[in-house]
Coordinates of C-alpha atoms and ligand atoms in Angstrom, one line a residue:
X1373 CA 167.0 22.5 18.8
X1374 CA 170.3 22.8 20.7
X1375 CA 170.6 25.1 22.9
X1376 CA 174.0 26.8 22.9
X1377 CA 175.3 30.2 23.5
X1378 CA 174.7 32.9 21.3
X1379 CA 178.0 34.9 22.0
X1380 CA 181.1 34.8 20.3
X1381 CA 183.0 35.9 23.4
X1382 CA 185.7 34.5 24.6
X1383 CA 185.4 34.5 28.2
X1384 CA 187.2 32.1 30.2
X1385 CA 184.2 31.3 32.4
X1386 CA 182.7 27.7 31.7
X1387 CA 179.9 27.8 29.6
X1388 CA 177.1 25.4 30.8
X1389 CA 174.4 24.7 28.2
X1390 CA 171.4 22.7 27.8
X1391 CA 170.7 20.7 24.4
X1392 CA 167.7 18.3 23.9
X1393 CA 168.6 14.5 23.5
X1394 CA 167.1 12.1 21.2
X1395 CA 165.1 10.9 24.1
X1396 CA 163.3 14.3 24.2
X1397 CA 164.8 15.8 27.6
X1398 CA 167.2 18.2 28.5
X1399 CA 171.2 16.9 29.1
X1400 CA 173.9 18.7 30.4
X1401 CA 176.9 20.1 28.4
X1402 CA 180.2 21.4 29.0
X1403 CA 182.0 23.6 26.6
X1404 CA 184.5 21.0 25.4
X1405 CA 187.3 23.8 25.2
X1406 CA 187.2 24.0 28.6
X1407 CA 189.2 21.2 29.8
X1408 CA 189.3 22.4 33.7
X1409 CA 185.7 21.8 34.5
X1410 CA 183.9 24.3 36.6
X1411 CA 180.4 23.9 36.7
X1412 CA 179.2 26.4 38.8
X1413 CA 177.7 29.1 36.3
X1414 CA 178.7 32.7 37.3
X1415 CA 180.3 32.4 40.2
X1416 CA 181.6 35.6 38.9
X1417 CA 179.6 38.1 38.1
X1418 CA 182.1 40.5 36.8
X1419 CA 182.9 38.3 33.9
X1420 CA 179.6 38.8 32.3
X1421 CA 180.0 38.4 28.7
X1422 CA 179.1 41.4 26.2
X1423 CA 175.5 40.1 25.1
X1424 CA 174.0 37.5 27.4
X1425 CA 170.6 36.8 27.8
X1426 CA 170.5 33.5 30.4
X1427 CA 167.8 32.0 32.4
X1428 CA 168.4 31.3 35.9
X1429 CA 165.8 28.8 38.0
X1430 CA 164.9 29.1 41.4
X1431 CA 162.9 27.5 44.5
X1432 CA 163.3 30.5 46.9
X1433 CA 163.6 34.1 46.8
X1434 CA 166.5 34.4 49.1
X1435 CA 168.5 32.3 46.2
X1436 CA 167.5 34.8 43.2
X1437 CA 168.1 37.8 45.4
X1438 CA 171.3 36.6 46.3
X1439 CA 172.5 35.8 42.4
X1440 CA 170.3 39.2 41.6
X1441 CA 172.2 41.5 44.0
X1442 CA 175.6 39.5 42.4
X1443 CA 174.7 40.6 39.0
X1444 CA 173.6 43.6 39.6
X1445 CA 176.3 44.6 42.3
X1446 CA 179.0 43.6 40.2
X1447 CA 177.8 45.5 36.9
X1448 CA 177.1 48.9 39.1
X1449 CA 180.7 47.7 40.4
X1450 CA 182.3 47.6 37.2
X1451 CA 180.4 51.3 35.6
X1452 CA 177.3 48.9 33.8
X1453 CA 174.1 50.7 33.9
X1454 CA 171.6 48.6 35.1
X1455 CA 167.9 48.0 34.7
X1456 CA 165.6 46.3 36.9
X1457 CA 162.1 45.3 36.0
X1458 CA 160.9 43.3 38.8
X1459 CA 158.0 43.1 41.3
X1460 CA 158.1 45.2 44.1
X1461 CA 159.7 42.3 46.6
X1462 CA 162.3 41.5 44.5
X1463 CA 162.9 44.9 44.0
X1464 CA 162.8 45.7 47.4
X1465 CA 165.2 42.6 48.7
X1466 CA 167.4 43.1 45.5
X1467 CA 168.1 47.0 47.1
X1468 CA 168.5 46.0 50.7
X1469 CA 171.3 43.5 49.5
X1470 CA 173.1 46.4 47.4
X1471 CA 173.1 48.7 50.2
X1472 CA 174.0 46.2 52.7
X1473 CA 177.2 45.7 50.2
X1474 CA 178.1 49.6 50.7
X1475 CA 176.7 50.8 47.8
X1476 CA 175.5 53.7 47.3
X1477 CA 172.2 53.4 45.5
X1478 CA 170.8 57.2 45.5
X1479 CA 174.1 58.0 43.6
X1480 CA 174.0 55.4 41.0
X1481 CA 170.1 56.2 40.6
X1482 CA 171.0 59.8 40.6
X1483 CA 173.7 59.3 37.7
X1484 CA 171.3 57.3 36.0
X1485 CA 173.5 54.1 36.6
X1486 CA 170.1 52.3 38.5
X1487 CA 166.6 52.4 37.0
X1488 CA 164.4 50.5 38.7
X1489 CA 160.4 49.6 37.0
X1490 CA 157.7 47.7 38.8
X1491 CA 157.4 44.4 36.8
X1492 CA 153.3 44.5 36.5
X1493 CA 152.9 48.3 35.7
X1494 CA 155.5 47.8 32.9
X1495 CA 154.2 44.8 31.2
X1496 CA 150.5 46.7 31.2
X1497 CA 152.1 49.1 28.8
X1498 CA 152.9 46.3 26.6
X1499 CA 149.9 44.8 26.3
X1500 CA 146.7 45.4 24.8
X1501 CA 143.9 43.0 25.2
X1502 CA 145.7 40.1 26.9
X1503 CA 148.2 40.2 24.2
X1504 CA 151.8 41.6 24.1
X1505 CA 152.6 44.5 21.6
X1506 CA 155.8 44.7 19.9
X1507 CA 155.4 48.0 18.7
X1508 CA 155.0 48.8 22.4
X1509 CA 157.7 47.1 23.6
X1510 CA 160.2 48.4 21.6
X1511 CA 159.0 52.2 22.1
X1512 CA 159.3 51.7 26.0
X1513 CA 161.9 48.8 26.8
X1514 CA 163.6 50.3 23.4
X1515 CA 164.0 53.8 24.5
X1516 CA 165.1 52.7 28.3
X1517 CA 168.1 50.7 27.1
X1518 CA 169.0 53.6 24.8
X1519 CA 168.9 55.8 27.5
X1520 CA 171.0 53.6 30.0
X1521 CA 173.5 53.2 27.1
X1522 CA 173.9 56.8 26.5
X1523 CA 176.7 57.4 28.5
X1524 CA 178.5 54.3 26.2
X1525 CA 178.8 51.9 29.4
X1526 CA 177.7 48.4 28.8
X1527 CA 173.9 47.6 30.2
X1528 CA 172.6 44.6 32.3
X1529 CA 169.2 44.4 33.0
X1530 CA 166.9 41.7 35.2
X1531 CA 163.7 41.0 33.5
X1532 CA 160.7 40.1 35.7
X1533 CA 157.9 40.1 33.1
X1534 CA 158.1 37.1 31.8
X1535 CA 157.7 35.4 35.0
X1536 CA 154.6 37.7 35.3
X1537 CA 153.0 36.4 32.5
X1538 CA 154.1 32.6 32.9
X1539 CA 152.6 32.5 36.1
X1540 CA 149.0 34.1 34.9
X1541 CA 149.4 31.2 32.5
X1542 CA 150.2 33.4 29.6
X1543 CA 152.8 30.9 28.1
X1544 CA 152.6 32.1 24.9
X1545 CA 153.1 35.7 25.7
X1546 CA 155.5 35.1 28.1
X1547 CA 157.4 33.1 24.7
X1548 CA 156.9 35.9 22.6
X1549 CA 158.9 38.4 25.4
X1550 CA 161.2 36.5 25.4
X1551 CA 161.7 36.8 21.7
X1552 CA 161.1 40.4 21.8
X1553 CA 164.2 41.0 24.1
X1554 CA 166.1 38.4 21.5
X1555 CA 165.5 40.7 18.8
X1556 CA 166.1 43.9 21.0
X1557 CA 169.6 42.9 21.8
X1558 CA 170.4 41.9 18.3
X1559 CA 169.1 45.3 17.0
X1560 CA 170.1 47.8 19.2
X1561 CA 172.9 48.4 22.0
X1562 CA 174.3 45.0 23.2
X1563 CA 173.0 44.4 26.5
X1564 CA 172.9 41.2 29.2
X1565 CA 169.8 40.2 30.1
X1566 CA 169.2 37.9 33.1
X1567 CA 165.7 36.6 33.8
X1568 CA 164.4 34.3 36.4
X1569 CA 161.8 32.0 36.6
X1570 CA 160.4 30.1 39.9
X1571 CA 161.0 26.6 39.6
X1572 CA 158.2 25.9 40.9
X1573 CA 155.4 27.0 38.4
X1574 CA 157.0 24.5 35.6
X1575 CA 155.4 21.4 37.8
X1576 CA 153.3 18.8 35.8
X1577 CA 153.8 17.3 32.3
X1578 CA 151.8 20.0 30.2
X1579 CA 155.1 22.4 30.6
X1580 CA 157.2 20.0 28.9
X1581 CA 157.2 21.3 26.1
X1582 CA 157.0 24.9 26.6
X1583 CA 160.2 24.6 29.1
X1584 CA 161.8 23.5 26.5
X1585 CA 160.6 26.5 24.6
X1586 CA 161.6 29.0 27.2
X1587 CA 164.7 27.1 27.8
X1588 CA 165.3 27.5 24.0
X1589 CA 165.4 31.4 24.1
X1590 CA 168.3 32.0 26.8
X1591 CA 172.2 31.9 25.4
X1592 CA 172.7 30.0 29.0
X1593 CA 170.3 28.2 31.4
X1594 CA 171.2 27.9 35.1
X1595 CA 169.2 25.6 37.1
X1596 CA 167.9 26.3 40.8
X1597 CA 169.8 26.4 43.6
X1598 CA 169.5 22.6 44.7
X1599 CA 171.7 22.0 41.2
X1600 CA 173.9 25.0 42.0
X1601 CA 174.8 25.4 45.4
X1602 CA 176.8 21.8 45.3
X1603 CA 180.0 22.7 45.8
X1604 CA 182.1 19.9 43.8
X1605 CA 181.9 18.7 40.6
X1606 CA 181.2 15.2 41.7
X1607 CA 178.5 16.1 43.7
X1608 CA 177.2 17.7 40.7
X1609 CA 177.4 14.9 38.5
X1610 CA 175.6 12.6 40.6
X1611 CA 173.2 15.0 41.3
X1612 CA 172.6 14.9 37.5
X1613 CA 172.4 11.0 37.4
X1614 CA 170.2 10.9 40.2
X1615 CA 167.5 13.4 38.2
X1616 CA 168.6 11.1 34.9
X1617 CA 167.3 8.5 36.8
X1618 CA 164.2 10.2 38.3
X1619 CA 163.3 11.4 34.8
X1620 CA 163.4 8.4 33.6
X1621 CA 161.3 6.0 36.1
X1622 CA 158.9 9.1 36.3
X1623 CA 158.5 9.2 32.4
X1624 CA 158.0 4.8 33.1
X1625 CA 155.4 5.5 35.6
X1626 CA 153.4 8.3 33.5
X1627 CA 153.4 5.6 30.3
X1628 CA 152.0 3.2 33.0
X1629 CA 149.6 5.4 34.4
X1630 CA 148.3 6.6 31.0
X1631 CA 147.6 2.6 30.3
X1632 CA 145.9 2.1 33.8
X1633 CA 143.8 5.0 32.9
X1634 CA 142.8 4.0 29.6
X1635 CA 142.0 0.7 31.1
X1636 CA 140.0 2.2 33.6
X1637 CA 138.2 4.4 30.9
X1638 CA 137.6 1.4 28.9
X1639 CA 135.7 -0.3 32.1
X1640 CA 134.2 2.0 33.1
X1641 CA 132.3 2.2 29.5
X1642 CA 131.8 -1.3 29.7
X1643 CA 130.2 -1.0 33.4
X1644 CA 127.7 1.7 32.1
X1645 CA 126.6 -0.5 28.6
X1646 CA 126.2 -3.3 31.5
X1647 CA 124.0 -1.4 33.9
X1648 CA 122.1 -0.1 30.4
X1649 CA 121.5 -3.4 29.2
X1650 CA 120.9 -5.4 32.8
X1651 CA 118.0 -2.5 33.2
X1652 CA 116.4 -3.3 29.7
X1653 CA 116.5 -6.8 29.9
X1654 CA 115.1 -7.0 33.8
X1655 CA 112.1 -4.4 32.9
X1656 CA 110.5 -7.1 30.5
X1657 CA 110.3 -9.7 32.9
X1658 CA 109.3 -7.8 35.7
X1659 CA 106.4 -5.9 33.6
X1660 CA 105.3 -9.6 33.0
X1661 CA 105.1 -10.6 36.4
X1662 CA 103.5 -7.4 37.3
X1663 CA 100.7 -7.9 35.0
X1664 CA 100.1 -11.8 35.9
X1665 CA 99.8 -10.9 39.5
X1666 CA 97.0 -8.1 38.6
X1667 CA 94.9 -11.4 36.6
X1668 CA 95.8 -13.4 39.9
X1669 CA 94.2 -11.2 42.2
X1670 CA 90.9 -11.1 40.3
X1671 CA 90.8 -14.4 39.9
X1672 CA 91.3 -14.6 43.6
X1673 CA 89.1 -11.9 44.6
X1674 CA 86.1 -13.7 43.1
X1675 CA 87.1 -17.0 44.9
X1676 CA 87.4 -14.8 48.0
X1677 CA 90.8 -16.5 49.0
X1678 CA 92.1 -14.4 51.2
X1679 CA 95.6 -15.9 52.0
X1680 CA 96.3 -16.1 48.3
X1681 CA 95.5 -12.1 48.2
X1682 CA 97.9 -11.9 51.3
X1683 CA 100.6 -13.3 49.8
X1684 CA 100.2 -11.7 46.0
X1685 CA 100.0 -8.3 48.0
X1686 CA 103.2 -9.3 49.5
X1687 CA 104.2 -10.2 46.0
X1688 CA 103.2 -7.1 44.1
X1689 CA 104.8 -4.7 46.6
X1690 CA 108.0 -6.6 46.1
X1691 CA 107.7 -6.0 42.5
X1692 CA 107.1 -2.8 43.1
X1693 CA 110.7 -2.5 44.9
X1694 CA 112.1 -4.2 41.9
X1695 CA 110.2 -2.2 39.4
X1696 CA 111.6 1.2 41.6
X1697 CA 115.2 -0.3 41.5
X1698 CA 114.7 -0.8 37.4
X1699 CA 114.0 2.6 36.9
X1700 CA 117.1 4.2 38.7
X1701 CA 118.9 2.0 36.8
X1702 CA 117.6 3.1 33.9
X1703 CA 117.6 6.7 34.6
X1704 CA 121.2 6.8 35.5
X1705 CA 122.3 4.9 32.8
X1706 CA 120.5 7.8 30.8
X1707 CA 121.8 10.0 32.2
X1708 CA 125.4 9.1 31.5
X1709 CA 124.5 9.0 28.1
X1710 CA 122.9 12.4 28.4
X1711 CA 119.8 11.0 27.3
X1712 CA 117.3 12.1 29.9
X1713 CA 115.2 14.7 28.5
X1714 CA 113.1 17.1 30.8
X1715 CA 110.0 19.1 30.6
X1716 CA 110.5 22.8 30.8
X1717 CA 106.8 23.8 31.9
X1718 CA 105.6 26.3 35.0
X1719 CA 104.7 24.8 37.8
X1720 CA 103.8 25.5 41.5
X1721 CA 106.1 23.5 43.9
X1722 CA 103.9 24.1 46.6
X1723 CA 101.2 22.3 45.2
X1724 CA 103.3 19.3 43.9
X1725 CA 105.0 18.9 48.0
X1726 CA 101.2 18.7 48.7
X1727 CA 99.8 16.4 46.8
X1728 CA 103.1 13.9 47.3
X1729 CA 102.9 14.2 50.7
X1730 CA 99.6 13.1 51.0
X1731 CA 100.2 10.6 48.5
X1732 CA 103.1 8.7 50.5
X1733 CA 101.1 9.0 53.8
X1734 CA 98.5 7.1 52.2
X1735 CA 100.6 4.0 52.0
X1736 CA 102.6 4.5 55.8
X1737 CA 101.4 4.2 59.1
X1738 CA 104.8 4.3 60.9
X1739 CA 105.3 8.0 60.1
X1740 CA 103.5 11.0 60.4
X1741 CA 104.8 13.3 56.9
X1742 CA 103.8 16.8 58.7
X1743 CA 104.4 20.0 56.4
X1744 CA 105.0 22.8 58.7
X1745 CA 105.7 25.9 56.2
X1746 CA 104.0 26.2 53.1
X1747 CA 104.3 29.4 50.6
X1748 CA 103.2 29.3 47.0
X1749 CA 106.2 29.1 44.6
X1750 CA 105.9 29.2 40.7
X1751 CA 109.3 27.4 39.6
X1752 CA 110.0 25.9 35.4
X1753 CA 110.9 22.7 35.0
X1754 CA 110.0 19.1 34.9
X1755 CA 107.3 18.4 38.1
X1756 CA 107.7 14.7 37.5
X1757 CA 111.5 14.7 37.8
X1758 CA 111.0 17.2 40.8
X1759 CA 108.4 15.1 42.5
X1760 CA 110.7 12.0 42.0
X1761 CA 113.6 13.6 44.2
X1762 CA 110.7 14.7 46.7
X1763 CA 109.7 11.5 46.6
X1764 CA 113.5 9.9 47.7
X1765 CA 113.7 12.4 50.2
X1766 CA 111.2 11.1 52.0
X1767 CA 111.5 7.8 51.4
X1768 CA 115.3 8.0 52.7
X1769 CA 113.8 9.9 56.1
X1770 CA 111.7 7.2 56.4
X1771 CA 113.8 4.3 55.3
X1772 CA 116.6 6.2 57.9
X1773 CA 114.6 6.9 61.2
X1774 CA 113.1 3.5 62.1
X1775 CA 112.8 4.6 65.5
X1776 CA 111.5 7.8 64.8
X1777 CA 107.6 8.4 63.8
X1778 CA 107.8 12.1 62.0
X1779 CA 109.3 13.6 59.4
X1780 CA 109.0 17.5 59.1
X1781 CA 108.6 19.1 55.5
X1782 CA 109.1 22.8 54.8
X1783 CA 108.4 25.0 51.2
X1784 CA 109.6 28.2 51.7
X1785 CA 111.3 30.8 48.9
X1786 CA 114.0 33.1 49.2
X1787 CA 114.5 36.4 46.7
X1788 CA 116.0 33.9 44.1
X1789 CA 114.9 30.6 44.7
X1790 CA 112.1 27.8 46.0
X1791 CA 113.4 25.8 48.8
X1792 CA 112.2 22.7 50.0
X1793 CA 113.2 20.6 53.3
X1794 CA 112.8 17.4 54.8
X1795 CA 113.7 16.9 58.0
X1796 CA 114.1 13.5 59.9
X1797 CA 114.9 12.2 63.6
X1798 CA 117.0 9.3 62.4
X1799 CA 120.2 8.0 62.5
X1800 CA 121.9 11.1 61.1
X1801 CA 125.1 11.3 58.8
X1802 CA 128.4 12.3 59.8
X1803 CA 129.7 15.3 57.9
X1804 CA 133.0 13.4 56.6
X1805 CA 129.7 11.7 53.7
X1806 CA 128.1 14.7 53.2
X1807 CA 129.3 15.1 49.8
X1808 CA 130.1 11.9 49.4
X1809 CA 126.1 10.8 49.4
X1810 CA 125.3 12.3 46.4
X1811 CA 127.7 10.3 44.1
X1812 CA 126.9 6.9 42.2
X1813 CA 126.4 4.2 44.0
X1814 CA 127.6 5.4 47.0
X1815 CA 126.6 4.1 50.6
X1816 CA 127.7 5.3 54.2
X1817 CA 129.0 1.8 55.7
X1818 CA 129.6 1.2 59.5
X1819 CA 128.6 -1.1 61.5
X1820 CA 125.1 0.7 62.1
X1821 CA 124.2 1.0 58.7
X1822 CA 124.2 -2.3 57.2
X1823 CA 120.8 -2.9 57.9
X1824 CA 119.8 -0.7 55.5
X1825 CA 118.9 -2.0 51.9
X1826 CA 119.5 0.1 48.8
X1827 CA 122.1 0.7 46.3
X1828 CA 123.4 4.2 47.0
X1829 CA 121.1 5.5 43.7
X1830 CA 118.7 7.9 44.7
X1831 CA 120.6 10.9 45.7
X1832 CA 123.1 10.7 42.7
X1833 CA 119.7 10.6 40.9
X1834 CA 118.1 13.6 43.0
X1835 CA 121.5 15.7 42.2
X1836 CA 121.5 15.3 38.5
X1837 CA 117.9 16.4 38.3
X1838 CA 118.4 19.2 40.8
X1839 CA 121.5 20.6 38.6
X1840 CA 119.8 20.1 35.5
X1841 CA 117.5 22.5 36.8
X1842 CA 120.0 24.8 37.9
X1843 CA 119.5 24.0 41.7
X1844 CA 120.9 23.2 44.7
X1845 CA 120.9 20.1 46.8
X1846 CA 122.8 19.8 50.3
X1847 CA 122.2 17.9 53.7
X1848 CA 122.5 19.5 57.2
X1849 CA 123.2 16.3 59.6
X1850 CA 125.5 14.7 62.3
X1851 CA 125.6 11.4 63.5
X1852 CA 122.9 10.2 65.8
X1853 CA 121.3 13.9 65.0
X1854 CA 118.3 13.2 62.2
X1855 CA 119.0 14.6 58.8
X1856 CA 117.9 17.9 56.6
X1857 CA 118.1 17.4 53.2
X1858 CA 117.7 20.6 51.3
X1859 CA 117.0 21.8 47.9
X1860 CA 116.6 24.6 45.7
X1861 CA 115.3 25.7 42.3
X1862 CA 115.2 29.1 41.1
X1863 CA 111.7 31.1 41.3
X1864 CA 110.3 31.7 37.6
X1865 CA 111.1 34.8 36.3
X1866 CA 108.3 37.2 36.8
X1867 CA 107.4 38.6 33.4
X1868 CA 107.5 42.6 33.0
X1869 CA 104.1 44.2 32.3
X1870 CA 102.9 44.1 28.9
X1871 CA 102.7 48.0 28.8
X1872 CA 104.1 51.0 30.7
X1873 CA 102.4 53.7 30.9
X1874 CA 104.0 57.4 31.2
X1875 CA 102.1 60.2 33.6
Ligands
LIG2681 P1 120.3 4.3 49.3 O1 119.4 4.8 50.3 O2 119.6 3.4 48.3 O3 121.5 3.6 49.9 P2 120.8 7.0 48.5 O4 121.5 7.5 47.3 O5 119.3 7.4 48.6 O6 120.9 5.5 48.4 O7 121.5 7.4 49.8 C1 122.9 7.3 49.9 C2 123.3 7.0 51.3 O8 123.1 8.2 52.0 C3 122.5 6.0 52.0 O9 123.1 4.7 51.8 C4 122.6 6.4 53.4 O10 123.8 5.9 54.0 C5 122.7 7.9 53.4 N1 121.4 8.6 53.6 C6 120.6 9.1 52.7 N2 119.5 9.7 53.3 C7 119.7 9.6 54.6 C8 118.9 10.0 55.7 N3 117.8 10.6 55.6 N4 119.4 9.7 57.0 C9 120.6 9.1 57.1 N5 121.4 8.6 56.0 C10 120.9 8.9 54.8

């Protein structure tokens, strides 16, 4: 679709348009009667042809008000009625400009030569439900450019609503206006429209394509001011070599990119069938072990060797580590497939932080798990899945506050929600990981950390569960401070009363 003037006007200014190339991007074109090239479009705004409807660009308000005031200074200048539709700022700057030029703007509004809309409150009467109205527009943009034209001078008018609607990310509205003022000049009084559009709310590939399309419905395109304001034609050439250029090693990177990324995507399915498989296949062996160890112990029970028990205790609670490691494994590969299922049944937290608590303290003698606040509160979900982030909260307050010998737990309930705390005197975390923690595999590393084991699994693990029951998980911690790891599950709904009953 080229994009060429629509007016048969002869006007001696250059015409500067924009046609696609067969490489799918916007070139520059001069009008080949022209032979005395003078790129700068309008530099004079008194030679405005008949019907216009062009597009200028900008990066900064001061350069649209400045070409604003010169299209609009020039028409009033030359008897044109003129219309603005614009938003209050522009409208505002646009005025101060024209009186600063010695106009005399309560006269020309007064003779009907100025008319001046707010840019929002005009394109609400055009729309109905999100979507633009022709009928509208042509019964209130119609009827103003009849009016202006009554007195048979020519009209300009500045258009700010489809910048309105591009920026709510109304594209396709904003499209369709622009159509709607095509078909308005061809059907009623000629008229030159100028809109405006800031440069930069086209950034990112998506608005390729729809540039294109707005570009496609101006008779003339004039690019922002750092195209413009060069002052020679050379300059302006090699400005447009330089963006050549640019385009081009930008549209190499993005094919490269796009590669990378499919690479990466490709991996990164490869990693999780790995981690799905490695999980599978070390479960057997280790189930195996686990049972053999059981028939050992027996067997060494009734021989009353004691060092041989010593050591197969050692062994089992290894296993046990290696059976816990298994399972996160598992469960996250699970989860990344989506394949996790959870119980939705009542159940009362309060009860399950009891009975894990004193559970965990059975098997430690370094720390003392104290619960200090305890309030009943019935929450739905699944109480295993719960207790299992419980569970690595208080193994990671352990694990984290060797030199520490409590750990402080807390039920309490909001209006909303059940919250649970554990608190620990550890080594703390600095806030910079606070969100980091909770992703895969992820591990605070310096230097007084790397005596820790683990594999950065069990909060990524505690966060998944947590959202899937529409929760909240967070840590309160600094460095050298002790951590509190919070979280949060909303209360069960209480059920209305099976009948009411009217006095
Ligand atoms: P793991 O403990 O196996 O490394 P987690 O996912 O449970 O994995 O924890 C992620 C990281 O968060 C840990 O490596 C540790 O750096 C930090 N962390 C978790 N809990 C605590 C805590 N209570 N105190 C200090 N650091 C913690």
């Amino acid at each position: 679709m080229a994009i060429t003037p629509k007016s048969t006007s002869t006007s001696s200014q250059t015409d500067i348009a924009f046609a696609q190339n067969g490489r799918g991007y916007l070139s520059l074109m001069q009008n080949s009667s022209d032979t005395n090239l003078k790129l700068a479009p309008h530099s004079d705004w008194s030679k405005m042809r008949d019907v216009e409807h062009f597009v200028q660009f900008y990066e900064a308000d001061t350069f649209l008000l400045n070409s604003l005031s010169g299209f609009i200074g020039a028409g009033l200048g030359a008897g044109d009625a003129c219309i603005v539709v614009a938003t209050e700022a522009h409208r505002q700057g646009l005025e101060e400009r024209l009186k600063d030029n010695g106009l005399d703007l309560a006269a020309v509004r007064a003779r009907g030569k100025y008319i001046s809309l707010d840019a929002g409150e005009t394109l609400s009467k055009l729309m109905v439900n999100g979507s633009l109205e022709p009928q509208r527009f042509t019964e209130v943009i119609g009827e103003l450019v009849t009016r202006a034209a009554k007195s048979g001078s020519h009209v300009r008018i500045f258009g700010e609503m489809v910048a309105l609607l591009w920026m709510e990310g109304n594209a396709a509205a904003a499209i369709r206006l622009e159509e709607l003022w095509n078909e308005l000049q061809n059907n009623t009084h000629p008229f030159s429209l100028f809109c405006a559009y800031a440069m930069h709310g086209f950034d990112g590939e998506a608005y390729g394509a729809q540039f294109t399309e707005i570009c496609g419905q101006h008779s003339q395109v004039i690019p922002d001011e750092s195209y413009t304001l060069l002052s020679s034609p050379d300059e302006r050439l090699l400005a447009i070599t330089l963006l050549q250029q640019k385009a081009n090693s930008l549209e190499a990177e993005i094919a490269e990119r796009k590669t990378v990324e499919e690479r990466l995507r490709e991996l990164e399915k490869r990693k999780d069938e790995f981690i799905s498989m490695a999980s599978h296949e070390l479960k057997t062996p280790v189930t195996s072990l686990k049972g053999f160890t059981q028939v050992l112990q027996r067997r060494f029970k009734t021989r009353d060797d004691q060092e041989s028990l010593r050591f197969l205790s050692i062994m089992d609670s290894q296993l046990n580590k290696l059976t816990r490691l298994i399972n996160d494994l598992l469960d996250i590969s699970k989860m990344q497939q989506g394949r996790l299922d959870y119980q939705e049944d009542p159940f009362d937290l309060n009860a399950l932080v009891q009975e894990i608590v004193e559970n965990l303290q059975a098997g430690i003698s370094t720390h003392q798990l104290l619960i200090v606040d305890r309030t009943e509160a019935q929450v739905v979900g699944d109480r295993d899945r719960v207790g299992q982030v419980l569970m690595n909260l208080l193994a990671n307050a352990i694990k984290y506050s060797p030199k520490a010998d409590t750990v402080i737990v807390r039920v309490s309930k909001d209006q909303q929600n059940a919250i649970v705390s554990v608190q620990d005197f550890g080594i703390g975390i600095d806030p910079t990981h606070h969100e980091l923690i909770f992703g895969q595999f992820y591990q605070v590393t310096d230097a007084a950390e790397k005596t820790y084991p683990g594999l950065g699994m069990g909060l990524y693990i505690c966060a998944e569960i947590i959202r899937r029951h529409a929760g909240r998980i967070w840590v309160e911690s600094r460095k050298y401070h002790g951590s509190t790891f919070t979280f949060s599950l909303p209360l069960q709904e209480e059920k209305a009363p099976k009948e009411s009953y009217c006095h």
